[in-house]
XYZ file of C-alpha atoms in Angstrom:
746
model
C -121.967 259.961 68.442
C -124.945 260.849 70.368
C -127.126 260.986 67.142
C -126.062 258.144 66.480
C -126.470 256.658 69.537
C -130.264 257.853 68.448
C -130.547 256.098 65.431
C -129.434 252.766 66.886
C -132.447 253.018 69.608
C -134.143 254.286 66.596
C -133.466 251.565 64.764
C -133.946 249.183 67.555
C -137.624 250.215 68.729
C -138.487 250.152 65.130
C -137.473 245.996 64.635
C -138.654 245.391 68.125
C -141.598 247.317 68.003
C -144.163 245.439 66.599
C -143.671 243.100 68.827
C -143.740 245.839 71.882
C -147.259 247.055 71.103
C -148.546 244.119 69.958
C -148.257 242.561 73.656
C -149.863 243.821 77.361
C -150.293 242.635 79.951
C -153.327 242.468 81.797
C -153.833 244.949 85.641
C -154.931 244.011 89.077
C -152.797 240.695 88.464
C -149.083 240.342 90.580
C -146.451 240.469 88.946
C -143.200 238.881 88.639
C -139.648 238.961 87.011
C -140.995 235.161 85.654
C -144.980 235.927 84.924
C -145.022 239.113 82.773
C -148.376 237.558 80.508
C -149.042 238.971 78.108
C -152.003 238.884 75.067
C -152.414 241.477 71.656
C -153.189 244.788 72.020
C -153.259 245.784 68.278
C -156.549 243.377 68.599
C -157.868 245.854 70.466
C -157.823 248.418 67.492
C -161.275 247.708 65.900
C -160.731 249.340 62.429
C -158.567 246.769 60.520
C -157.936 249.833 57.964
C -156.002 251.528 61.778
C -154.819 248.626 62.719
C -152.944 247.844 58.950
C -152.198 251.725 58.690
C -150.015 251.341 62.504
C -148.666 248.426 61.554
C -146.972 250.014 57.877
C -144.704 252.297 60.405
C -142.589 249.350 61.414
C -141.771 248.436 57.411
C -138.082 249.424 56.685
C -137.649 253.124 55.172
C -136.372 256.691 55.497
C -136.683 258.829 58.411
C -138.489 261.102 56.462
C -140.780 258.760 55.423
C -141.984 257.287 58.186
C -142.372 260.365 59.725
C -145.022 261.482 56.660
C -146.893 257.774 57.675
C -146.806 258.671 60.977
C -148.538 262.217 60.842
C -151.039 260.525 58.294
C -151.944 258.145 60.870
C -152.733 261.163 63.393
C -154.883 262.891 60.683
C -157.106 259.389 60.015
C -156.970 258.206 63.536
C -156.838 261.218 65.938
C -159.265 259.485 68.091
C -156.734 256.123 68.169
C -155.551 254.340 71.315
C -152.416 254.252 70.081
C -151.498 257.946 69.863
C -148.582 258.566 72.067
C -146.567 255.780 70.159
C -147.239 257.281 66.886
C -146.660 260.677 68.158
C -142.582 259.018 69.653
C -142.489 257.500 66.064
C -142.881 260.431 64.376
C -140.563 262.859 67.098
C -138.270 261.001 66.260
C -137.973 260.600 62.330
C -137.522 264.577 63.113
C -134.877 264.207 65.200
C -133.174 261.965 62.233
C -134.004 264.480 60.716
C -132.948 267.704 62.505
C -135.929 269.106 62.225
C -136.120 270.334 66.321
C -139.613 272.267 65.947
C -141.711 269.423 64.872
C -139.804 266.725 66.946
C -140.743 268.658 70.095
C -144.013 269.701 68.808
C -144.663 265.548 68.907
C -142.058 264.742 71.721
C -144.649 266.592 73.897
C -148.038 265.528 72.269
C -146.707 261.995 72.917
C -145.152 262.375 77.011
C -149.044 264.108 77.372
C -150.530 260.775 76.683
C -147.711 258.559 78.292
C -145.351 260.805 80.496
C -143.497 257.350 80.965
C -141.225 257.283 78.634
C -137.844 257.320 79.129
C -136.814 255.961 75.385
C -138.273 259.588 74.501
C -137.408 261.530 77.004
C -133.398 261.015 76.572
C -133.160 262.050 72.797
C -136.305 264.724 73.542
C -133.919 265.855 76.479
C -131.213 265.759 74.349
C -132.815 268.279 71.568
C -134.012 270.303 74.219
C -130.526 271.260 75.201
C -129.055 271.975 72.017
C -132.253 274.155 71.161
C -130.866 276.029 74.748
C -134.653 275.044 76.136
C -132.529 274.751 78.870
C -136.248 274.288 81.543
C -137.256 271.647 80.149
C -134.018 270.326 78.973
C -133.276 270.100 82.709
C -137.126 268.861 83.657
C -136.799 265.524 81.277
C -133.594 264.368 81.833
C -134.477 265.082 85.700
C -137.886 262.334 84.734
C -135.786 259.956 82.340
C -132.876 259.247 84.978
C -136.283 258.351 87.743
C -137.703 256.798 84.914
C -134.456 254.411 84.414
C -134.238 253.880 87.799
C -138.124 252.646 88.711
C -138.841 251.090 84.944
C -138.371 247.678 84.141
C -136.659 246.143 80.708
C -138.890 246.770 77.758
C -139.918 244.301 76.367
C -139.142 245.725 72.955
C -135.362 245.509 73.917
C -133.825 242.392 74.305
C -132.850 240.820 77.779
C -128.745 240.676 76.790
C -129.314 244.198 75.166
C -130.815 246.628 78.223
C -127.954 247.464 80.245
C -125.533 248.609 77.309
C -128.320 250.236 76.141
C -129.752 251.589 79.637
C -125.683 253.074 80.509
C -125.978 254.802 77.520
C -129.480 256.261 78.203
C -128.436 256.871 81.571
C -125.210 258.955 80.312
C -126.740 260.561 77.957
C -129.753 261.772 81.132
C -126.422 263.310 82.849
C -124.363 264.753 79.805
C -127.917 267.102 79.299
C -127.793 268.006 83.048
C -124.225 268.456 82.789
C -124.222 270.665 78.974
C -127.919 272.683 80.959
C -125.349 273.489 84.080
C -122.590 274.820 81.424
C -125.185 276.836 79.971
C -126.274 278.304 82.823
C -122.905 279.141 84.127
C -121.562 280.620 81.132
C -124.973 283.017 81.184
C -123.858 283.477 85.233
C -121.585 285.995 85.563
C -118.288 285.315 87.788
C -118.759 284.437 91.212
C -120.009 281.354 93.111
C -122.854 280.899 91.464
C -121.642 280.313 88.539
C -118.657 278.226 90.139
C -120.788 275.743 91.819
C -123.370 275.654 88.511
C -119.912 274.599 87.358
C -118.687 272.076 89.184
C -122.172 270.550 89.105
C -121.532 270.338 85.138
C -118.198 267.955 86.248
C -120.358 265.873 88.803
C -122.245 265.385 86.407
C -119.965 264.788 83.274
C -117.874 262.830 84.815
C -120.324 260.211 86.131
C -121.491 260.183 82.296
C -117.963 259.307 81.263
C -118.407 256.602 83.770
C -120.955 255.250 82.014
C -120.178 256.090 78.276
C -116.107 256.409 77.745
C -116.713 256.096 73.705
C -118.528 259.438 73.795
C -116.412 262.183 72.706
C -118.742 265.249 73.425
C -118.715 263.869 77.115
C -115.590 264.647 77.690
C -115.287 267.765 74.820
C -117.750 269.652 77.631
C -115.587 268.790 80.658
C -113.035 270.267 78.732
C -115.232 273.547 78.069
C -116.013 273.502 81.911
C -112.389 273.093 83.197
C -111.323 275.899 81.254
C -113.907 278.153 83.044
C -112.608 276.826 86.755
C -109.216 277.363 85.858
C -108.827 273.836 85.615
C -105.600 273.841 82.881
C -104.261 270.492 82.641
C -107.688 269.154 83.566
C -109.172 271.133 79.979
C -106.397 269.778 78.278
C -106.684 265.752 78.867
C -110.694 266.277 78.097
C -109.704 267.666 74.738
C -107.009 264.809 74.116
C -110.059 261.942 75.556
C -111.715 263.997 72.597
C -109.585 264.005 70.298
C -108.469 260.473 70.529
C -112.204 259.327 69.956
C -112.212 260.875 66.850
C -115.410 261.354 65.169
C -117.125 265.110 64.645
C -115.589 266.584 67.823
C -111.731 266.044 66.414
C -111.432 268.862 65.187
C -112.867 271.183 67.783
C -110.945 269.467 70.317
C -107.922 269.642 68.426
C -108.573 272.955 68.160
C -108.797 273.807 71.654
C -106.006 271.766 72.413
C -103.107 274.374 70.108
C -104.868 277.472 71.791
C -104.110 275.567 74.765
C -100.411 275.061 73.595
C -100.744 278.515 72.238
C -101.052 280.209 75.683
C -99.074 278.418 78.266
C -95.475 277.962 78.703
C -95.304 274.031 77.259
C -94.651 275.108 73.936
C -90.948 276.995 75.218
C -90.749 273.324 76.453
C -92.753 270.670 74.180
C -93.294 270.249 70.202
C -97.165 270.371 69.539
C -97.249 266.675 68.942
C -95.192 265.852 72.205
C -97.934 267.976 74.603
C -100.631 266.458 72.642
C -99.423 262.523 73.073
C -98.719 263.971 76.866
C -102.387 264.633 77.342
C -103.549 261.683 75.223
C -101.019 259.507 77.782
C -102.963 260.747 80.394
C -106.180 261.216 79.014
C -105.788 256.840 79.257
C -104.780 256.689 82.731
C -107.613 255.124 85.088
C -109.600 257.447 86.712
C -108.056 259.564 90.437
C -109.787 256.921 92.607
C -112.078 258.555 93.580
C -115.999 256.855 93.311
C -118.719 259.131 91.335
C -121.635 257.929 92.884
C -124.394 258.044 89.877
C -127.017 260.523 91.200
C -128.307 263.386 89.578
C -128.610 266.762 90.737
C -130.516 267.349 94.057
C -134.236 267.317 92.549
C -133.366 264.187 90.158
C -132.384 262.565 94.026
C -135.330 263.651 95.231
C -137.502 262.304 92.713
C -135.552 259.001 91.944
C -136.681 255.736 93.374
C -134.827 253.648 92.931
C -134.463 249.913 93.966
C -132.596 249.515 97.433
C -129.182 247.743 97.012
C -128.938 246.030 100.615
C -124.848 245.444 101.859
C -125.736 242.991 104.039
C -126.197 239.355 104.254
C -129.342 237.900 104.592
C -131.199 237.546 107.394
C -132.949 233.826 108.888
C -134.731 235.782 111.684
C -135.363 239.088 110.246
C -137.016 240.110 114.102
C -141.464 239.777 112.833
C -142.591 240.289 116.346
C -146.604 240.024 114.944
C -149.119 242.469 114.981
C -150.776 241.061 118.432
C -147.133 242.100 119.988
C -147.800 245.971 119.135
C -151.326 245.728 121.000
C -150.020 246.075 125.045
C -148.577 249.836 124.202
C -150.460 251.091 121.033
C -153.622 249.969 122.048
C -155.702 252.293 120.011
C -154.401 252.668 116.903
C -154.378 248.656 116.923
C -158.340 248.806 117.946
C -158.659 251.116 115.310
C -156.248 249.228 112.436
C -158.940 245.757 113.672
C -161.887 247.721 111.397
C -159.885 248.854 108.607
C -159.955 247.005 105.138
C -156.251 246.089 105.674
C -157.128 244.136 108.522
C -159.734 242.667 107.296
C -158.124 242.338 103.776
C -157.800 238.275 104.085
C -159.691 236.443 106.940
C -160.523 232.831 107.965
C -164.575 232.735 107.732
C -166.755 233.651 110.534
C -170.264 233.822 109.593
C -170.354 236.925 110.733
C -167.981 238.617 108.711
C -170.240 237.125 104.997
C -171.228 239.679 103.129
C -173.072 238.325 100.277
C -176.508 236.790 100.115
C -175.998 232.682 100.749
C -180.061 232.450 101.085
C -182.084 234.994 98.513
C -180.002 236.017 94.853
C -177.701 233.882 95.963
C -177.869 232.284 92.256
C -175.108 233.353 89.121
C -175.484 232.502 85.420
C -172.468 232.421 83.539
C -172.928 233.777 80.205
C -174.398 237.451 81.286
C -172.798 240.608 80.255
C -172.705 243.190 82.995
C -171.731 246.807 82.309
C -171.510 249.676 84.370
C -173.446 252.778 83.501
C -172.794 255.479 85.174
C -173.593 254.613 88.233
C -175.944 251.829 87.414
C -175.406 247.493 86.605
C -176.654 246.771 83.580
C -177.235 242.800 83.025
C -177.511 241.712 79.526
C -178.091 238.031 78.740
C -176.390 235.373 76.503
C -177.923 233.108 74.625
C -175.915 230.423 76.170
C -177.019 231.991 79.404
C -176.689 228.677 82.394
C -176.716 228.284 85.717
C -173.814 227.809 87.478
C -173.184 228.706 91.268
C -175.300 228.543 94.095
C -173.832 230.497 96.961
C -176.688 228.103 100.708
C -176.417 228.264 104.001
C -175.826 225.039 105.174
C -176.126 224.147 109.003
C -174.973 227.815 109.428
C -171.683 227.464 107.445
C -171.274 229.093 104.223
C -171.054 227.064 100.786
C -170.462 227.061 97.143
C -171.686 225.206 95.040
C -170.193 224.555 91.710
C -171.304 223.171 88.104
C -168.700 221.434 86.250
C -167.682 220.937 82.706
C -169.591 216.797 83.586
C -172.001 218.442 84.782
C -171.627 216.972 88.501
C -172.886 219.489 91.485
C -169.194 220.403 93.815
C -170.083 221.747 97.298
C -167.008 223.514 99.005
C -167.139 225.326 102.116
C -166.002 228.872 102.019
C -162.875 228.491 104.215
C -162.277 232.576 103.516
C -163.847 235.766 103.209
C -161.104 238.224 101.363
C -162.575 242.168 101.687
C -165.070 243.711 103.788
C -165.930 247.214 102.994
C -167.812 247.272 98.611
C -166.289 244.001 97.612
C -165.900 240.077 99.206
C -164.572 237.185 97.189
C -164.475 234.200 98.669
C -161.790 230.959 98.895
C -161.677 227.295 99.840
C -158.743 225.397 100.974
C -158.171 222.193 99.614
C -156.665 218.513 102.136
C -153.423 219.398 100.216
C -152.907 223.206 102.148
C -153.480 224.953 99.140
C -156.067 228.414 98.700
C -158.076 228.730 95.906
C -160.330 231.952 95.316
C -163.832 231.170 93.963
C -164.772 233.202 90.273
C -167.832 234.410 91.518
C -167.565 238.126 93.967
C -170.607 239.332 95.568
C -170.447 242.819 95.421
C -172.054 245.398 98.124
C -172.578 248.334 96.425
C -175.371 246.572 93.861
C -176.272 243.594 95.587
C -175.527 241.127 93.196
C -172.369 238.207 92.349
C -170.705 238.663 89.433
C -167.928 237.691 87.828
C -165.634 240.184 88.003
C -162.693 239.134 85.934
C -164.897 239.131 83.081
C -165.561 243.154 83.121
C -162.142 244.053 83.904
C -159.867 241.975 81.928
C -159.479 241.132 78.491
C -160.726 239.052 75.982
C -159.672 235.508 76.597
C -158.584 235.974 80.535
C -158.614 232.052 81.872
C -159.667 233.302 84.870
C -162.860 235.115 83.389
C -163.930 231.811 82.028
C -166.332 230.666 85.053
C -165.334 227.169 83.933
C -161.204 226.859 84.728
C -162.146 226.667 88.022
C -162.536 223.011 88.696
C -158.719 222.997 87.319
C -157.450 224.222 90.463
C -154.391 225.217 89.155
C -152.253 228.740 89.401
C -154.867 231.113 88.166
C -157.529 230.206 91.077
C -154.513 230.199 93.373
C -154.788 232.611 96.023
C -150.872 232.041 97.214
C -149.548 232.561 93.857
C -152.077 235.701 93.006
C -153.718 237.276 95.354
C -151.633 236.958 98.926
C -148.328 239.525 98.059
C -151.075 242.495 98.782
C -153.903 240.231 100.867
C -151.796 238.823 103.856
C -148.812 239.862 105.179
C -144.378 238.406 104.944
C -145.524 236.044 102.574
C -142.372 233.259 101.245
C -141.488 230.504 99.448
C -140.721 228.477 101.591
C -138.574 225.481 99.237
C -137.646 228.164 96.097
C -137.083 230.886 95.278
C -140.790 232.171 93.019
C -144.744 231.989 93.220
C -145.174 228.155 93.070
C -148.399 227.490 95.097
C -147.324 224.656 97.260
C -144.570 226.410 98.538
C -145.360 229.906 99.878
C -146.970 230.556 102.996
C -147.955 234.036 104.907
C -147.085 234.814 108.628
C -150.512 236.633 109.361
C -153.707 236.958 107.304
C -154.526 240.549 106.277
C -152.174 243.287 106.509
C -150.457 242.978 109.188
C -148.483 246.651 111.355
C -144.904 245.442 110.155
C -146.048 245.406 106.425
C -146.068 248.918 107.002
C -143.654 249.745 110.106
C -141.557 246.536 109.408
C -140.186 243.957 111.251
C -140.459 245.305 115.086
C -138.947 242.366 117.734
C -136.481 244.631 118.580
C -138.314 247.217 119.358
C -140.620 244.971 120.756
C -138.072 243.484 123.313
C -136.516 246.530 124.411
C -139.892 248.040 125.069
C -140.508 245.526 127.399
C -137.431 245.792 129.047
C -137.228 249.425 129.221
C -134.446 249.486 127.167
C -134.935 253.096 125.044
C -132.795 252.963 122.088
C -131.990 255.584 119.228
C -132.425 255.059 115.760
C -134.109 256.328 112.193
C -136.964 257.239 111.670
C -136.706 254.624 108.482
C -135.493 252.048 110.876
C -138.506 249.612 111.854
C -140.554 250.362 113.200
C -141.185 253.493 110.842
C -141.717 256.447 111.952
C -144.452 257.942 109.234
C -144.147 261.285 110.871
C -140.152 261.834 110.067
C -139.881 260.107 106.710
C -139.378 261.506 103.357
C -142.328 261.421 101.297
C -140.714 258.957 98.758
C -140.700 256.278 101.228
C -143.530 257.302 103.323
C -145.018 256.313 98.681
C -142.259 253.793 98.128
C -143.917 251.691 101.126
C -147.597 252.356 100.564
C -146.278 251.363 96.793
C -145.680 247.664 98.739
C -149.135 247.223 97.785
C -150.985 249.478 95.638
C -148.309 250.318 92.617
C -150.003 247.791 89.676
C -146.730 248.004 87.926
C -144.794 246.608 90.529
C -142.490 243.290 89.667
C -142.284 241.139 92.412
C -138.777 239.531 92.454
C -138.278 237.354 95.748
C -135.391 237.613 98.067
C -132.702 235.169 99.147
C -134.825 233.327 101.533
C -137.646 233.503 99.391
C -139.801 236.429 100.649
C -142.355 237.441 98.333
C -143.947 241.147 99.200
C -141.057 242.114 102.645
C -137.523 241.802 102.191
C -135.354 239.533 104.674
C -132.664 242.100 104.905
C -132.208 244.542 107.983
C -131.263 247.289 106.547
C -134.699 247.314 104.050
C -137.507 245.356 105.317
C -140.108 246.652 102.093
C -139.222 245.866 98.562
C -138.690 249.204 95.931
C -139.494 247.169 92.796
C -139.587 248.321 89.571
C -142.157 248.837 87.235
C -143.245 247.010 83.999
C -143.725 250.684 81.704
C -147.032 251.076 80.946
C -147.557 250.955 77.566
C -147.107 247.593 77.820
C -150.605 247.266 79.563
C -153.912 246.698 78.159
C -155.469 249.676 76.804
C -158.147 249.122 78.882
C -156.740 250.580 82.162
C -156.499 253.664 80.387
C -158.607 256.549 78.765
C -157.292 257.397 75.458
C -155.830 260.315 76.974
C -154.129 259.416 78.459
C -155.021 259.300 82.052
C -155.640 256.051 84.019
C -158.710 253.831 83.910
C -158.387 252.135 87.247
C -157.878 252.245 90.857
C -155.093 249.321 90.921
C -152.339 252.139 89.147
C -153.532 254.384 92.212
C -149.640 255.446 93.064
C -148.558 255.539 88.969
C -151.168 258.193 89.232
C -149.288 260.092 91.877
C -146.201 259.700 90.511
C -147.201 261.912 87.783
C -148.178 264.485 90.279
C -146.284 267.853 89.664
C -147.551 267.733 94.353
C -145.464 264.428 94.349
C -142.548 265.175 92.063
C -141.671 268.812 93.164
C -143.615 268.642 96.690
C -143.667 266.476 99.524
C -147.018 264.979 99.462
C -147.547 261.321 100.696
C -150.733 258.636 101.481
C -150.557 260.508 104.451
C -151.108 263.617 104.182
C -154.643 263.210 103.245
C -155.215 259.462 104.743
C -154.694 257.510 107.536
C -154.511 253.652 107.927
C -155.915 253.781 111.287
C -159.010 255.989 111.601
C -161.418 255.749 113.937
C -165.017 254.864 112.439
C -164.031 253.123 109.753
C -167.370 251.472 108.831
C -168.431 255.496 108.262
C -165.428 256.264 106.611
C -164.100 253.166 104.208
C -161.639 255.203 102.154
C -159.800 256.274 105.715
C -159.493 259.495 105.072
C -158.299 262.069 107.269
C -160.813 265.223 106.765
C -163.938 262.655 105.672
C -166.194 266.585 106.492
C -163.637 268.856 105.876
C -162.087 267.890 102.265
C -160.556 270.698 101.186
C -158.272 270.895 104.444
C -156.483 268.314 102.329
C -155.490 270.873 99.931
C -154.670 273.155 101.928
C -152.143 271.532 104.122
C -149.626 272.684 101.040
C -151.798 275.590 99.182
C -152.975 278.188 101.880
C -152.979 281.039 100.291
C -156.389 279.399 98.439
C -157.720 279.265 101.987
C -159.474 282.749 101.975
C -160.188 283.038 98.250
C -161.898 279.736 97.427
C -164.908 280.617 95.872
C -162.859 283.480 93.823
C -160.487 280.426 92.974
C -163.517 278.283 91.698
C -165.741 280.755 90.588
C -168.891 278.653 92.758
C -171.319 279.009 95.569
C -168.525 278.387 98.978
C -170.406 275.345 100.100
C -171.228 273.969 97.083
C -169.702 270.763 95.401
C -168.565 272.713 92.458
C -166.086 274.444 95.419
C -164.586 271.808 96.649
C -160.502 271.553 95.399
C -161.326 268.044 94.261
C -164.445 268.111 92.225
C -161.935 269.439 89.815
C -158.563 268.533 90.030
C -159.640 264.373 91.836
C -162.576 263.708 89.320
C -163.785 260.599 90.136
C -163.630 258.515 86.757
C -161.561 255.443 87.553
C -162.876 252.099 88.311
C -162.749 250.689 91.116
C -165.338 247.666 92.551
C -168.431 248.155 90.341
C -168.501 252.504 91.101
C -166.003 255.427 90.423
C -163.269 256.213 92.778
C -161.220 260.204 92.505
C -158.395 260.344 90.331
C -155.075 260.234 91.913
C -153.426 262.835 89.105
C -153.682 265.059 91.742
C -153.493 268.021 89.543
C -155.739 267.052 87.046
C -156.882 270.622 85.041
C -160.550 270.155 83.505
C -158.890 269.968 80.121
C -161.311 270.878 77.329
C -159.566 269.891 73.996
C -158.924 266.453 74.831
C -162.716 266.053 75.806
C -163.263 267.776 72.396
C -161.475 265.336 70.430
C -161.989 261.784 72.785
C -165.156 262.635 74.048
C -166.735 261.817 77.396
C -166.507 258.156 76.898
C -162.493 258.658 76.821
C -161.423 262.186 78.026
C -164.020 262.781 80.728
C -163.530 266.323 82.328
C -164.896 267.395 86.207
C -166.646 269.884 84.745
C -169.722 267.547 82.665
C -169.404 264.957 85.671
C -171.257 267.496 87.226
C -173.452 270.166 84.589
C -174.532 266.544 82.945
C -177.142 268.918 80.804
C -173.838 270.375 78.981
C -171.871 269.771 76.684
C -167.923 269.973 75.130
C -169.014 273.385 73.200
C -170.241 274.564 76.431
C -167.482 273.575 77.961
C -165.143 275.242 76.230
C -166.302 278.415 75.941
C -166.910 278.189 80.279
C -163.309 276.593 80.373
C -161.418 280.167 77.905
C -163.512 282.602 80.384
C -162.280 281.433 83.117
C -158.471 281.506 82.260
C -158.819 284.911 80.314
C -159.605 285.790 83.534
């Protein structure tokens, strides 16, 4: 039955994968449940032969033929963008062929490139459990459960089919956890440890059976667990359920039932057939009434970031006091916050806040190509180059002059500034209240006006076409595209979507209550001198006392690109009107559905908009308790000198030594670099600057990144940048391989 599920899953994947893998989502854009924009990803593969070979994998053929085609593709195109998908196809084909060594080999390679793949993790964990790779099976099952909770429906699965498939996948994941616990228990001597593992197995299997009552393997394994616990009647009932469900487990279930019958005093009272009917009848009775929460192991629970389901009713007055109310008691933090990028994310126009040049170097020509080569900006003039915009000052005020398609120059006032550090965008407010963002931004690092969207978007992006600005439509709307992460308490006052005519926000920028939650009750109580007891996560949130998962989830409201925004019952778009959960734990769009421009070919993230997703991949997050607050201080002093809000700006190793204290006295021996050199800094090796930000390279937040010579040799430094070669620019990949081999050997 379990492999029938895999086959059905494989068929569903195969029939729809051409659509899934030919569509992808742009990044640096708000994604909602209703605006999942997509474009053809296969077109990003420039080689027609490679595209043809990839699409051939989705024809009707036997698993053996499919595995052969996949292996041929991997041999012919070892640097393809599509390796994760092809390895996954190969792994599932080998599972169906019961060629488990090759299935595990290909599955491992796919997950190395794209770890967020529950449709692969689940069957792979089952294979590992069957092959007695219990540690790996447990790890992949935990990751699968975490991802099934966090990720939204893949585009490849029809919406009507996803709930049932998701239940089966979760049931299969819980079955693996139950099987691992049983196997571990059987390896223990009699005692409390063995009993606890069996009880753990029972919990997992009860949950699995509740989700998928038609799989006979689940009750059969439950029967074995019950037998070991001495619960003979429970074992007999479970085996009877497995027997009734027929399939491949029926003979084994019948054998177990006969054994129980023959070793009990029932045989003197009832014929076997009557005993069998009695147990079968008992198995058909409803469960005892106890509610089994759908949780995994304690480790899985810690790793999960499932959406919060609040039980209270929407609160029309969620109790927001405004950032000014915090100033009275928290003056130091308030003053520091006012200097940060979060406070200055979006501000009403004031001349002193403008970074751009409006008197000199103040023209922008459409038709120019801009590329970042290392730290240098390369500008290539196209044949169709023409003057599109002039940024000017008139009577002390800043304006954009935009050339419309009919040749007219139209002047727009700058009414808002967006950003305050490395780059700044500008917006104008129309008489009807709509706010529209100009398509040209000013990059302060390179002192140049740029069309930023043309640099990061895929070909054909509407917002990258500067001439579309004159439409003043959804594509340039600040409220619809930017306000979710750049303003506070955004809501639709007339509905539940992102219709930009109906959106309003409480405050510009990111205010105190976007992070700490609605605090009107707290302000009133403190003003009246009436203190009260509250939980750490209850607003105002005490970040020093909450767990790392909640900490990162609050930051992820803005810093998780893949978040699928969903409107609340009162039109809330970046907050919750419910008292029990002020912040939204959004599900994520599957990462395989994003533009390949967001990734390197070695699977790592290329763009800083995926900063939380990168952190989610790390052992520091999955196994440790790392949070954003370990390294960043949102109330840090001297924001102008410390624009990244780093806690330990002058002693960066302290960020890592908080947890990895064993290296404090042996850093030089560990890094093989002089202690005061850049090469001896933790971040130089484990957080190299490889993520594209605002025309500069930011450090990856896939923190446990380790220099990998094999990946760089395979894909080249452009598609697998290596921390060693970022410093040793005069060296090549052969030298890199030798150095890392020597390092690992020693």
